Amino acid sequence: MGKSYFLSDKDLPLNDLWNVWFQHDGAPPHKVSSVQQYIRVTFQQQVIGYGGCVEWPPRSLDLNPLDFFLWGYIKQRVYATPAPTLQELRNRITDACASVSHAMLYKVQREVQSRVQMCIVAEGHHFDHDR
């Protein structure tokens, strides 16, 4: 045990925590040595992307629901108006994450499946995913 996760035991059953992977997008803040050390200690061999044991293919972000859905949704809710305090910003982020419904996640899952199918048809080459 002894591992530190952002998730609490209440969020996921313990056996699921062992299946958590960190997907590293190569953002400069994630390359800081202290961050890299935390990622290595916390996720060990379960890192996808920069410095991980599984490389993230270049130009493949269209298949990533964090990029095509979650970050835009969260930013839209959090930054609708300027946050007056750091605590208010934290509250907005927490509230925005909590507002993601099962129905939304189902739609995102369907979109991932659709995009993967388009990628297969395009044999891994560029494809238009806008509808």
PDB file of C-alpha atoms in Angstrom, residues 45-129:
ATOM      1  CA  GLN A  45       4.637   0.944 -14.807  1.00  0.00           C
ATOM      2  CA  GLN A  46       1.141   2.216 -15.558  1.00  0.00           C
ATOM      3  CA  VAL A  47       2.022   5.417 -17.382  1.00  0.00           C
ATOM      4  CA  ILE A  48       0.976   6.103 -20.957  1.00  0.00           C
ATOM      5  CA  GLY A  49       2.868   8.814 -22.820  1.00  0.00           C
ATOM      6  CA  TYR A  50       5.872  11.001 -22.024  1.00  0.00           C
ATOM      7  CA  GLY A  51       8.381   9.017 -19.986  1.00  0.00           C
ATOM      8  CA  GLY A  52       5.991   6.093 -19.581  1.00  0.00           C
ATOM      9  CA  CYS A  53       6.346   2.450 -20.383  1.00  0.00           C
ATOM     10  CA  VAL A  54       3.581   2.766 -23.009  1.00  0.00           C
ATOM     11  CA  GLU A  55       4.113   5.500 -25.577  1.00  0.00           C
ATOM     12  CA  TRP A  56       1.115   7.596 -26.638  1.00  0.00           C
ATOM     13  CA  PRO A  57       1.034   7.711 -30.450  1.00  0.00           C
ATOM     14  CA  PRO A  58       1.604  11.175 -31.907  1.00  0.00           C
ATOM     15  CA  ARG A  59      -1.404  13.071 -33.278  1.00  0.00           C
ATOM     16  CA  SER A  60      -3.867  10.639 -31.688  1.00  0.00           C
ATOM     17  CA  LEU A  61      -5.705  13.031 -29.390  1.00  0.00           C
ATOM     18  CA  ASP A  62      -8.937  12.791 -31.376  1.00  0.00           C
ATOM     19  CA  LEU A  63      -9.486   9.406 -29.708  1.00  0.00           C
ATOM     20  CA  ASN A  64      -9.023  10.779 -26.203  1.00  0.00           C
ATOM     21  CA  PRO A  65     -12.293  11.721 -24.444  1.00  0.00           C
ATOM     22  CA  LEU A  66     -10.382  13.929 -22.010  1.00  0.00           C
ATOM     23  CA  ASP A  67      -9.378  16.114 -24.949  1.00  0.00           C
ATOM     24  CA  PHE A  68     -12.495  16.019 -27.112  1.00  0.00           C
ATOM     25  CA  PHE A  69     -14.984  16.287 -24.257  1.00  0.00           C
ATOM     26  CA  LEU A  70     -13.981  16.638 -20.621  1.00  0.00           C
ATOM     27  CA  TRP A  71     -11.509  19.543 -20.580  1.00  0.00           C
ATOM     28  CA  GLY A  72     -13.726  21.736 -22.750  1.00  0.00           C
ATOM     29  CA  TYR A  73     -16.779  20.948 -20.666  1.00  0.00           C
ATOM     30  CA  ILE A  74     -14.974  21.618 -17.373  1.00  0.00           C
ATOM     31  CA  LYS A  75     -13.372  24.849 -18.621  1.00  0.00           C
ATOM     32  CA  GLN A  76     -16.714  26.120 -19.902  1.00  0.00           C
ATOM     33  CA  ARG A  77     -18.333  25.608 -16.495  1.00  0.00           C
ATOM     34  CA  VAL A  78     -15.397  26.770 -14.370  1.00  0.00           C
ATOM     35  CA  TYR A  79     -14.461  29.898 -16.312  1.00  0.00           C
ATOM     36  CA  ALA A  80     -17.940  31.182 -17.251  1.00  0.00           C
ATOM     37  CA  THR A  81     -17.086  34.135 -15.004  1.00  0.00           C
ATOM     38  CA  PRO A  82     -13.821  34.961 -13.235  1.00  0.00           C
ATOM     39  CA  ALA A  83     -13.425  33.166  -9.903  1.00  0.00           C
ATOM     40  CA  PRO A  84     -12.961  35.737  -7.118  1.00  0.00           C
ATOM     41  CA  THR A  85     -10.846  33.442  -4.905  1.00  0.00           C
ATOM     42  CA  LEU A  86      -8.734  30.322  -5.153  1.00  0.00           C
ATOM     43  CA  GLN A  87     -11.242  28.460  -2.975  1.00  0.00           C
ATOM     44  CA  GLU A  88     -14.073  29.462  -5.324  1.00  0.00           C
ATOM     45  CA  LEU A  89     -12.013  28.152  -8.248  1.00  0.00           C
ATOM     46  CA  ARG A  90     -11.513  24.842  -6.427  1.00  0.00           C
ATOM     47  CA  ASN A  91     -15.240  24.656  -5.666  1.00  0.00           C
ATOM     48  CA  ARG A  92     -16.126  25.299  -9.300  1.00  0.00           C
ATOM     49  CA  ILE A  93     -13.760  22.581 -10.506  1.00  0.00           C
ATOM     50  CA  THR A  94     -15.210  20.101  -8.005  1.00  0.00           C
ATOM     51  CA  ASP A  95     -18.783  21.061  -8.947  1.00  0.00           C
ATOM     52  CA  ALA A  96     -18.048  20.850 -12.666  1.00  0.00           C
ATOM     53  CA  CYS A  97     -16.571  17.358 -12.296  1.00  0.00           C
ATOM     54  CA  ALA A  98     -19.523  16.258 -10.167  1.00  0.00           C
ATOM     55  CA  SER A  99     -21.945  17.524 -12.815  1.00  0.00           C
ATOM     56  CA  VAL A 100     -20.762  14.988 -15.399  1.00  0.00           C
ATOM     57  CA  SER A 101     -23.730  12.644 -15.598  1.00  0.00           C
ATOM     58  CA  HIS A 102     -23.964   8.970 -16.514  1.00  0.00           C
ATOM     59  CA  ALA A 103     -25.882   9.986 -19.633  1.00  0.00           C
ATOM     60  CA  MET A 104     -23.026  12.267 -20.682  1.00  0.00           C
ATOM     61  CA  LEU A 105     -20.481   9.505 -20.107  1.00  0.00           C
ATOM     62  CA  TYR A 106     -22.592   7.113 -22.162  1.00  0.00           C
ATOM     63  CA  LYS A 107     -22.611   9.594 -25.067  1.00  0.00           C
ATOM     64  CA  VAL A 108     -18.836  10.026 -24.733  1.00  0.00           C
ATOM     65  CA  GLN A 109     -18.379   6.245 -24.771  1.00  0.00           C
ATOM     66  CA  ARG A 110     -20.435   6.023 -27.966  1.00  0.00           C
ATOM     67  CA  GLU A 111     -18.363   8.822 -29.499  1.00  0.00           C
ATOM     68  CA  VAL A 112     -15.114   7.008 -28.653  1.00  0.00           C
ATOM     69  CA  GLN A 113     -16.448   3.860 -30.310  1.00  0.00           C
ATOM     70  CA  SER A 114     -17.454   5.851 -33.388  1.00  0.00           C
ATOM     71  CA  ARG A 115     -14.080   7.577 -33.625  1.00  0.00           C
ATOM     72  CA  VAL A 116     -12.175   4.308 -33.212  1.00  0.00           C
ATOM     73  CA  GLN A 117     -14.271   2.770 -36.006  1.00  0.00           C
ATOM     74  CA  MET A 118     -13.503   5.776 -38.273  1.00  0.00           C
ATOM     75  CA  CYS A 119      -9.816   5.387 -37.439  1.00  0.00           C
ATOM     76  CA  ILE A 120      -9.944   1.696 -38.383  1.00  0.00           C
ATOM     77  CA  VAL A 121     -11.655   2.492 -41.691  1.00  0.00           C
ATOM     78  CA  ALA A 122      -9.027   5.179 -42.383  1.00  0.00           C
ATOM     79  CA  GLU A 123      -6.301   2.615 -41.549  1.00  0.00           C
ATOM     80  CA  GLY A 124      -4.836   4.967 -38.968  1.00  0.00           C
ATOM     81  CA  HIS A 125      -4.565   7.926 -41.320  1.00  0.00           C
ATOM     82  CA  HIS A 126      -6.160  11.326 -40.760  1.00  0.00           C
ATOM     83  CA  PHE A 127      -9.948  11.273 -40.794  1.00  0.00           C
ATOM     84  CA  ASP A 128     -12.653  13.883 -40.402  1.00  0.00           C
ATOM     85  CA  HIS A 129     -14.531  13.282 -37.175  1.00  0.00           C
TER      86      HIS A 129
END
